[in-house]
Coordinates of C-alpha atoms and ligand atoms in Angstrom, one line a residue:
X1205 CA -8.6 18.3 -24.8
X1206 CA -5.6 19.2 -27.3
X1207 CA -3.6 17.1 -29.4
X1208 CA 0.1 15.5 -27.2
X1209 CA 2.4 18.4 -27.8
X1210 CA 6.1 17.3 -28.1
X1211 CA 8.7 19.1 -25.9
X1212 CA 11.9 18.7 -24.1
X1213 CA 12.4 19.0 -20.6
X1214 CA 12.5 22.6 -19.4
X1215 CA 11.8 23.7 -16.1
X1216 CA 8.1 25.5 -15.9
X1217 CA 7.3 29.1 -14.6
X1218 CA 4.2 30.6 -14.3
X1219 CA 3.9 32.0 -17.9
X1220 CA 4.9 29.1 -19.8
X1221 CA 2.9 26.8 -17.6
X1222 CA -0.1 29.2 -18.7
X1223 CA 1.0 28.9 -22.5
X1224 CA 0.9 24.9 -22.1
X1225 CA -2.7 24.6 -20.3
X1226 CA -3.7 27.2 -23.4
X1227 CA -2.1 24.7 -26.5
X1228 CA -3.7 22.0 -24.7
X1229 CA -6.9 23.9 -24.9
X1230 CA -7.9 23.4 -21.0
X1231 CA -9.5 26.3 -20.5
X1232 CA -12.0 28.4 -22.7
X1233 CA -10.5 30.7 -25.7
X1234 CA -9.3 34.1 -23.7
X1235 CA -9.4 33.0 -20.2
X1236 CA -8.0 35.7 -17.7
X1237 CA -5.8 33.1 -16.5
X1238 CA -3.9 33.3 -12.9
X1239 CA -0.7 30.7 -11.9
X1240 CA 1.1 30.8 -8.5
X1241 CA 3.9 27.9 -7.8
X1242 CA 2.3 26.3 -4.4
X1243 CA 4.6 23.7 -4.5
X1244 CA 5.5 22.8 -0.6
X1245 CA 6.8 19.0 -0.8
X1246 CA 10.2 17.9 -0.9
X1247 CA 10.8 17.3 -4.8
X1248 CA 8.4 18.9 -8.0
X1249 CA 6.8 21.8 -8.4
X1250 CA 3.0 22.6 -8.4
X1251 CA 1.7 25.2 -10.4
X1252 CA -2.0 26.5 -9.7
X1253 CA -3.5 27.9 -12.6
X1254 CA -7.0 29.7 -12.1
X1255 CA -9.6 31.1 -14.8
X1256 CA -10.3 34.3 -13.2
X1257 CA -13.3 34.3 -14.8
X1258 CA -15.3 31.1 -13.8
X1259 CA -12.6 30.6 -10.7
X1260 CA -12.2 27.3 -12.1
X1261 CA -8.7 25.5 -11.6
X1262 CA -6.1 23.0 -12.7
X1263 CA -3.1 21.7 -11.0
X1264 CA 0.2 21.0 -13.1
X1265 CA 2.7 19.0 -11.1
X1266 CA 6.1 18.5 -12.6
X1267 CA 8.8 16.8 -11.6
X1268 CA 12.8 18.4 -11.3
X1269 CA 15.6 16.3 -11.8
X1270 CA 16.9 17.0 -8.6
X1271 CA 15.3 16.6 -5.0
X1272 CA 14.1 20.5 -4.7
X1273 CA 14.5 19.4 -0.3
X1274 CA 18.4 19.3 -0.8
X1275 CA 18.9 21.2 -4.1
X1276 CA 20.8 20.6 -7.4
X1277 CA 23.3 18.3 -6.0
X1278 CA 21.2 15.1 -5.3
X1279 CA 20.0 14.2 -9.1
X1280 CA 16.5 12.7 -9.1
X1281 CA 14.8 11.2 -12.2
X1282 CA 12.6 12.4 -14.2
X1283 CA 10.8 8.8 -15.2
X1284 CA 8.9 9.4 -11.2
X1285 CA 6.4 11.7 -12.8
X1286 CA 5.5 9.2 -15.3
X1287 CA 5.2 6.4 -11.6
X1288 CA 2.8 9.1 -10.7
X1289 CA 0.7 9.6 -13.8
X1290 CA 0.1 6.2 -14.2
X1291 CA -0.3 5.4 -10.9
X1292 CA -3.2 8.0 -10.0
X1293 CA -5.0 6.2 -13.3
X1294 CA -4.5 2.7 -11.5
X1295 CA -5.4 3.8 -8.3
X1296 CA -8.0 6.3 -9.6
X1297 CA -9.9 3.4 -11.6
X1298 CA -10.3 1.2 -8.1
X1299 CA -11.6 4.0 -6.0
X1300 CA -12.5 7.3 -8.1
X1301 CA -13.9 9.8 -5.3
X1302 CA -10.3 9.1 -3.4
X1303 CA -8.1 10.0 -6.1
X1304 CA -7.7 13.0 -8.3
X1305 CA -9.0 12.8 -11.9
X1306 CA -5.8 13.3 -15.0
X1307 CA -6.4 15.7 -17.6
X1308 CA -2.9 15.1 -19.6
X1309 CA 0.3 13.9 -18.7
X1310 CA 3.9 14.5 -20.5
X1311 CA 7.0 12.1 -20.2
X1312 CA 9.1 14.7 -21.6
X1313 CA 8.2 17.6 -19.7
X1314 CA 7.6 15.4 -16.5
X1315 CA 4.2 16.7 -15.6
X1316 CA 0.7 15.7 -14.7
X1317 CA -1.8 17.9 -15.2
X1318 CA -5.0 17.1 -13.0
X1319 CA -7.8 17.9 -10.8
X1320 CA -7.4 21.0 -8.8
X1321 CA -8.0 20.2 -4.9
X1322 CA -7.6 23.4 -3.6
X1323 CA -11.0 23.2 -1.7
X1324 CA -9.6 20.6 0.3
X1325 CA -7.0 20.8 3.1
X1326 CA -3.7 18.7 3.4
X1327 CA -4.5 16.9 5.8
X1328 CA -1.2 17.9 7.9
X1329 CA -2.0 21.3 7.8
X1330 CA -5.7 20.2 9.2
X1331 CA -4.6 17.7 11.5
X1332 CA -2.4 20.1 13.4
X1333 CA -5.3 22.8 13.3
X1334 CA -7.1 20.4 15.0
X1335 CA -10.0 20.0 12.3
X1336 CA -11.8 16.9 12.7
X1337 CA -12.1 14.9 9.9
X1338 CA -14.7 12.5 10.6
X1339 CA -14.2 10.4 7.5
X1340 CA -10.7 10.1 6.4
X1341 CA -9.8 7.3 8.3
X1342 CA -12.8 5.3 6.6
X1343 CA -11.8 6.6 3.4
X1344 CA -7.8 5.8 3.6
X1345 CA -9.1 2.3 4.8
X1346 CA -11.1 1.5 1.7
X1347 CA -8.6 3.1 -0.6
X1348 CA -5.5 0.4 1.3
X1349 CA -8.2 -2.2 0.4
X1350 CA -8.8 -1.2 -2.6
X1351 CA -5.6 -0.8 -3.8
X1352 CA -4.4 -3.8 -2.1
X1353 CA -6.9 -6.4 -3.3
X1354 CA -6.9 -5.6 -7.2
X1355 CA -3.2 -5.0 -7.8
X1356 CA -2.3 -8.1 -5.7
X1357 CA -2.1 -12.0 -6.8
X1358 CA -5.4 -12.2 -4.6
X1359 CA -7.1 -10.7 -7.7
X1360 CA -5.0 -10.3 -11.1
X1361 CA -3.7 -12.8 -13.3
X1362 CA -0.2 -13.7 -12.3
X1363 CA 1.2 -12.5 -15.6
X1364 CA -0.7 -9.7 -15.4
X1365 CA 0.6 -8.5 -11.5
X1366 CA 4.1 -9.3 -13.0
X1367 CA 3.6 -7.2 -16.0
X1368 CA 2.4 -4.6 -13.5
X1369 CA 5.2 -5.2 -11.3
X1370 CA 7.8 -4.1 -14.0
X1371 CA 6.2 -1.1 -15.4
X1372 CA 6.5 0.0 -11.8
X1373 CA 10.1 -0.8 -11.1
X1374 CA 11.0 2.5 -9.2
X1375 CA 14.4 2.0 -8.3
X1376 CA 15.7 5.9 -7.4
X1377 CA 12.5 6.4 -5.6
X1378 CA 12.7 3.2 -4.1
X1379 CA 16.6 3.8 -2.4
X1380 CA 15.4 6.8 -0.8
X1381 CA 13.3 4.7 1.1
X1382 CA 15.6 2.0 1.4
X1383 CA 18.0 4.9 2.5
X1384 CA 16.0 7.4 4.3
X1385 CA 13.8 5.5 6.3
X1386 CA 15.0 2.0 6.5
X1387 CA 19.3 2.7 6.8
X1388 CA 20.3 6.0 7.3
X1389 CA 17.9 6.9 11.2
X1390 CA 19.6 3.5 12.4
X1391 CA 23.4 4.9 12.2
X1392 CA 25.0 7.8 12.0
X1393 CA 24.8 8.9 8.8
X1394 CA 25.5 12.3 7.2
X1395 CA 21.7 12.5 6.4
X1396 CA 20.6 12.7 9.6
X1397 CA 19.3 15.9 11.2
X1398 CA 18.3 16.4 14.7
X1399 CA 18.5 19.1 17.6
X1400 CA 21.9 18.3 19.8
X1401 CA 19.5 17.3 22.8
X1402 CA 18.4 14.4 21.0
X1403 CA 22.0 13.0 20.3
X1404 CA 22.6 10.6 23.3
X1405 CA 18.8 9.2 22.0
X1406 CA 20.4 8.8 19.0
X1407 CA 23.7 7.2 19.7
X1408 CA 21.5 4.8 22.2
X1409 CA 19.8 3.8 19.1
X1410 CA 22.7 3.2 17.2
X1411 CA 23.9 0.9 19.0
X1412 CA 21.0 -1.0 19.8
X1413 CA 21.4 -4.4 17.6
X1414 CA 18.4 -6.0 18.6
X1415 CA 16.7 -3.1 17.3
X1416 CA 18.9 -3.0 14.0
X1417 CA 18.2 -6.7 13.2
X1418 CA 14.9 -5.9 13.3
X1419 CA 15.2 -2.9 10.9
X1420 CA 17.2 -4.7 8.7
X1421 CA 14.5 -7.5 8.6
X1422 CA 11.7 -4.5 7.9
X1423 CA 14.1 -3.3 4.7
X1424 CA 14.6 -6.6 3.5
X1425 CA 10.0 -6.8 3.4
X1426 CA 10.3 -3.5 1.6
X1427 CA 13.0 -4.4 -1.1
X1428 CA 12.2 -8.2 -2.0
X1429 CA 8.1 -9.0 -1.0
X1430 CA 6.4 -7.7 -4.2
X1431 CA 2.9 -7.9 -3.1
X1432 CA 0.7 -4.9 -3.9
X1433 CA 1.5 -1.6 -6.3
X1434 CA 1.7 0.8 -3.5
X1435 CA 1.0 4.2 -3.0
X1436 CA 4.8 4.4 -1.9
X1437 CA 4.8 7.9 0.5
X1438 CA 1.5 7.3 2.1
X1439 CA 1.9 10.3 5.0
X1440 CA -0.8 12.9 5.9
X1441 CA 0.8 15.4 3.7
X1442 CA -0.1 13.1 0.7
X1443 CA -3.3 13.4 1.5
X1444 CA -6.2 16.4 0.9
X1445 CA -9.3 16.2 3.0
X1446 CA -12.0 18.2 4.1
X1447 CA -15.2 17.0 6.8
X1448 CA -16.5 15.1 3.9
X1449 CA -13.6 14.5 1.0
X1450 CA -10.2 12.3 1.2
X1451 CA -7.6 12.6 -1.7
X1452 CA -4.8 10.6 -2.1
X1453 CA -1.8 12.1 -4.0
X1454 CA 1.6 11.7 -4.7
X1455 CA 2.4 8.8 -5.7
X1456 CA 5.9 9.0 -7.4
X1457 CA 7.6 6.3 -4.9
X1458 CA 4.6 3.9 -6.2
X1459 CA 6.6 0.7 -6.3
X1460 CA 5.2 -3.4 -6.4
X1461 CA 6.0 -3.8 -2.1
X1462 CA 5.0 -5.4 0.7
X1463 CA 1.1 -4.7 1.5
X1464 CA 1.4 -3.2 5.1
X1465 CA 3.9 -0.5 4.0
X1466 CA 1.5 2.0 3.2
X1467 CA -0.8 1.2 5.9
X1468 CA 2.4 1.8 8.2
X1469 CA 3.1 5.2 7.2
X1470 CA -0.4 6.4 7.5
X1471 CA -0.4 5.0 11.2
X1472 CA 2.5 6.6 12.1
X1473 CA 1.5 10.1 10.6
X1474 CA -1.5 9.7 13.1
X1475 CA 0.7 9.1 15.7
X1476 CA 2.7 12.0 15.5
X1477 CA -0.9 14.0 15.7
X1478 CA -1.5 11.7 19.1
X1479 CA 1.9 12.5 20.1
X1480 CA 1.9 16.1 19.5
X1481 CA -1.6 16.6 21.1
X1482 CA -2.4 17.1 24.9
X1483 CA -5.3 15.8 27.0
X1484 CA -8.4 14.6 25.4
X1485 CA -7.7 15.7 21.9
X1486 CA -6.0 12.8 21.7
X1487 CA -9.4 10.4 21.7
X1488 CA -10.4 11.8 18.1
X1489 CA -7.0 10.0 16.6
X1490 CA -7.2 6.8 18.3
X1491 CA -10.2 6.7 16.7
X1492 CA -9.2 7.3 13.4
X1493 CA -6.5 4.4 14.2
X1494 CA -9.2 2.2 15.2
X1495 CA -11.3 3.1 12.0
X1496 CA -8.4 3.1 9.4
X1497 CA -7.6 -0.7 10.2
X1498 CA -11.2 -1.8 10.5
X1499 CA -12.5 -0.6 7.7
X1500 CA -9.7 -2.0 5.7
X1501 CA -10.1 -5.7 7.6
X1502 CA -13.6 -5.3 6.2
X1503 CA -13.6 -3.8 3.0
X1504 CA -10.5 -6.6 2.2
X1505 CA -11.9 -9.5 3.4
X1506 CA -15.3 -8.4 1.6
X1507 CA -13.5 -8.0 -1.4
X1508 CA -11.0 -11.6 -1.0
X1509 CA -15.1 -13.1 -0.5
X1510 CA -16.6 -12.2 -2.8
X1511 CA -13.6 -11.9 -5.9
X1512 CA -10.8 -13.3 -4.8
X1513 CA -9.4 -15.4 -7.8
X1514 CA -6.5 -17.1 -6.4
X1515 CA -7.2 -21.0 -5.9
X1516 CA -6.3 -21.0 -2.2
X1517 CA -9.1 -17.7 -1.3
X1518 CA -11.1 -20.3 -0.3
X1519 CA -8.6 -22.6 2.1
X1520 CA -9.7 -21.8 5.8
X1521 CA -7.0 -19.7 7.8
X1522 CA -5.6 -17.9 4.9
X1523 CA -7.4 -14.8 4.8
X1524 CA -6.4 -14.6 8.5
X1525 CA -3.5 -15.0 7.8
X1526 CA -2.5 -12.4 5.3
X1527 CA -4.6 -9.6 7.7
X1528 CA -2.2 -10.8 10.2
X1529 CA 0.9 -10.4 8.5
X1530 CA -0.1 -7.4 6.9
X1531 CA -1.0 -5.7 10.1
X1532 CA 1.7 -7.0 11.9
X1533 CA 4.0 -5.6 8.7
X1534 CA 2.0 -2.3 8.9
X1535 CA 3.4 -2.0 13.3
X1536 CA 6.9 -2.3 11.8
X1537 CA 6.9 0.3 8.8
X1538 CA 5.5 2.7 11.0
X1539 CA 7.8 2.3 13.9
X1540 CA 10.5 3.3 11.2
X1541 CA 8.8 6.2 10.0
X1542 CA 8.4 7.5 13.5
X1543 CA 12.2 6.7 14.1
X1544 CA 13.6 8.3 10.6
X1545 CA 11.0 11.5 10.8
X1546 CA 12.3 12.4 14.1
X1547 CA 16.1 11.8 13.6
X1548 CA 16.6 11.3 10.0
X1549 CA 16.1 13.8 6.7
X1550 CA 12.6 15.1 5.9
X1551 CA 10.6 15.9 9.4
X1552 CA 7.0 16.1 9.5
X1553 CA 5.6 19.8 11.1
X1554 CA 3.4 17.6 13.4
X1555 CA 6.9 17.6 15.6
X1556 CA 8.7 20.6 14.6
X1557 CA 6.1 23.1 14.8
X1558 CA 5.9 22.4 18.8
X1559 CA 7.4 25.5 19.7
X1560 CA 8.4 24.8 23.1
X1561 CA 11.6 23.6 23.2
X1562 CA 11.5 20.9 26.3
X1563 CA 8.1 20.3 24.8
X1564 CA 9.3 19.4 21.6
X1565 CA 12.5 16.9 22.6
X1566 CA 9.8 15.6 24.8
X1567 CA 7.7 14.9 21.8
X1568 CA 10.5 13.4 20.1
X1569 CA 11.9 10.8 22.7
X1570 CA 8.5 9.3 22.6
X1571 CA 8.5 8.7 19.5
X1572 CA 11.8 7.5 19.3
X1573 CA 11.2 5.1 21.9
X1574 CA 7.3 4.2 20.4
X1575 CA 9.1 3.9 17.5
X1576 CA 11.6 1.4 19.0
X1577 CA 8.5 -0.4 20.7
X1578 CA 7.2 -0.8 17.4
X1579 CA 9.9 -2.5 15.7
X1580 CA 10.7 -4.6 18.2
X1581 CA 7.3 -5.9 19.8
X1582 CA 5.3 -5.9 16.2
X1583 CA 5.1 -9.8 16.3
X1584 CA 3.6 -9.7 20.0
X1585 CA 1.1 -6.7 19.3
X1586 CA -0.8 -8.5 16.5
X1587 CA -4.3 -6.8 17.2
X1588 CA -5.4 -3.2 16.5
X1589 CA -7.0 -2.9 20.5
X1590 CA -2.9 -3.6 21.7
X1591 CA -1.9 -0.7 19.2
X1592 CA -3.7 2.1 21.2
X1593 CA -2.5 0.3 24.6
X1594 CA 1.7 0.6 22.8
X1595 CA 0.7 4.3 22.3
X1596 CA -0.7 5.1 25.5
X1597 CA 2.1 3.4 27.3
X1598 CA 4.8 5.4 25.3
X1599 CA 2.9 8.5 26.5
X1600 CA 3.4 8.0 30.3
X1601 CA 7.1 6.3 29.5
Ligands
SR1_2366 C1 14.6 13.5 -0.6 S1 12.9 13.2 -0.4 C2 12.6 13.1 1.3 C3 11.3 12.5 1.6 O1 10.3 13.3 1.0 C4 9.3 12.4 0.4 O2 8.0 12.9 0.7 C5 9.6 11.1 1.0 O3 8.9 10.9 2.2 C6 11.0 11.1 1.1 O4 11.5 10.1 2.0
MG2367 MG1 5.4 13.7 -1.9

């Protein structure tokens, strides 16, 4: 690896991200070196680089200081790529095989160079395909543990989760959250985007005030309860998978939150797959529903067992207790995600790619109003078992 090369921000294109992997002596002298942009997220670019040669790769991910989704006029910070870098090293050190490995990173320039996943499939993209992906589920569930257990007070050293805490004070990320999912879907804000068919749903849920207090509750969880460094944007497109690999990536909007957040937002982006999916299809992602919560109630409580350090591990009830809340917590987040994926900015293809038009509003009102259900009945539906009944409901609604 090559010496930390000074520079100041400058947007990359192919050739110079070439010249950079080749000072920071990645690849062998002379490579026949290949770089497309395959960036297709909201907010950095991704640069592919390939030695022709071996056909080995690298990814370089660099942040732009503006969200690339809207475009030069909503100014983003640079400091998220540094979130990331450090993140994937915190996250990578708890679970290895679920995270990809960093070769360099660079404040200035805003970029991570790392592992190159491009044997795996967003899971998204695969989900909609209908690949089966018979271990993903298992895998996010030990990576929530995982992640959960050792960044949380259950585990570190008080000063030591606070220090933590600061480093990965993410406040821009952290109000477009606050914004984007937890506001803007709930009134009629100027962010919003939805087909005309869908208003009346939307103006229903605008003025539904039980429904707000209960979304103003959820953001309050997200902005004040400091529980667990979290992954931040924990949806199936920030995730690569194949039949027997899971990789979590993305993790700019990693932020100290509440510990059912990211749980939430991976249930939901299975939902949309249940949602979007006809007839028995439907079987292999309550499964994965099942799976990603079980695995994590085991892994967790394994993990609170057998090194928990906090004095009250051992009091009777209180592991119970915090897998209650956290699952209960997890029903809410998701209920907003469906809600501000549906109506809101940033839609997920799961729902937008349903060509069909009747089809597709169909699609939508149900998860509007599973959504809604969510929110609302999250206190009531405390057990993984009621979860697939809410869902299956919502369906025949
Ligand atoms: C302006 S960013 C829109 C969305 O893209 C990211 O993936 C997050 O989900 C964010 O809310
Ligand atoms: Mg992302």
């Amino acid at each position: 690896m090559g010496e930390k090369i000074q520079q100041i921000y400058e947007p990359l294109n192919s050739s110079t991200a070439i010249a950079l992997v080749n000072r920071l002596g990645l690849f062998p002298e002379n490579s026949a070196l290949t770089c497309s942009e395959i960036g297709d997220g909201n907010l950095n670019y991704v640069f592919h680089i390939v030695d022709a040669g071996t056909g080995k790769g690298i990814i370089i991910k660099q942040a732009l200081p503006y969200a690339k989704v809207v475009g030069e006029s909503w100014p983003l910070t640079l400091k998220r790529a540094v979130i990331e870098a450090n993140a994937l090293k915190i996250f990578g050190s708890f679970c290895p095989e679920l995270v990809p490995k960093v070769y360099y990173s660079d404040e200035q320039l805003a970029i991570t160079v790392m592992e190159d996943l491009s044997h795996l499939k967003i899971a998204r993209t695969g989900l909609i395909e209908e690949e089966e992906y018979p271990l993903l589920s298992k895998h996010i569930g030990q990576y929530l543990a995982k992640t959960f257990f050792y960044t949380s007070d259950f585990f570190l050293e008080p000063g030591k989760k606070k220090d933590f805490a600061k480093q990965f004070t993410n406040p821009e990320l952290c109000k477009i959250t606050e914004d984007l999912v937890f506001s803007d879907p709930f009134f009629d804000a100027e962010t919003n985007d939805f087909e005309s068919a869908l208003r009346q749903d939307a103006e229903t849920l605008w003025a539904d005030e039980k429904l707000k207090l209960e979304a103003a509750k959820l953001k309050k969880s997200f902005m004040t309860e400091q529980e667990v460094l979290l992954h931040g944007d924990l949806h199936t497109g920030s995730i690569f998978a194949s039949a027997e690999e899971t990789k979590v990536i993305d993790p700019e909007f990693a932020f100290y939150g509440p510990a059912g957040f990211d749980l939430g937002q991976y249930l939901a982006n299975l939902i949309f797959q249940v949602i979007s999916r006809k007839g028995s299809s439907r079987e292999n992602i309550y499964a994965h529903l099942k799976e990603v919560w079980e695995t994590f109630e085991d892994e967790f409580s394994r993990l609170w067992k057998e090194e928990g350090k906090e004095v009250y591990c051992k009091t009777q009830g209180y592991l119970e207790y915090i897998l209650e809340k956290t699952f209960t917590d997890s029903l809410g987040f998701a209920g907003c995600e469906l809600i501000r994926r549906t109506i809101g900015l940033a839609h997920v293809k799961d729902l937008d790619s349903i060509a069909h038009e009747a089809e597709r509003i169909h699609a939508k009102r149900t998860a509007l109003q599973l959504g809604r259900a969510l929110i609302i009945n999250r206190q009531q539906e405390a057990r993984i078992e009621s979860l697939e009944t809410i869902v299956k409901d919502s369906l025949l609604a």
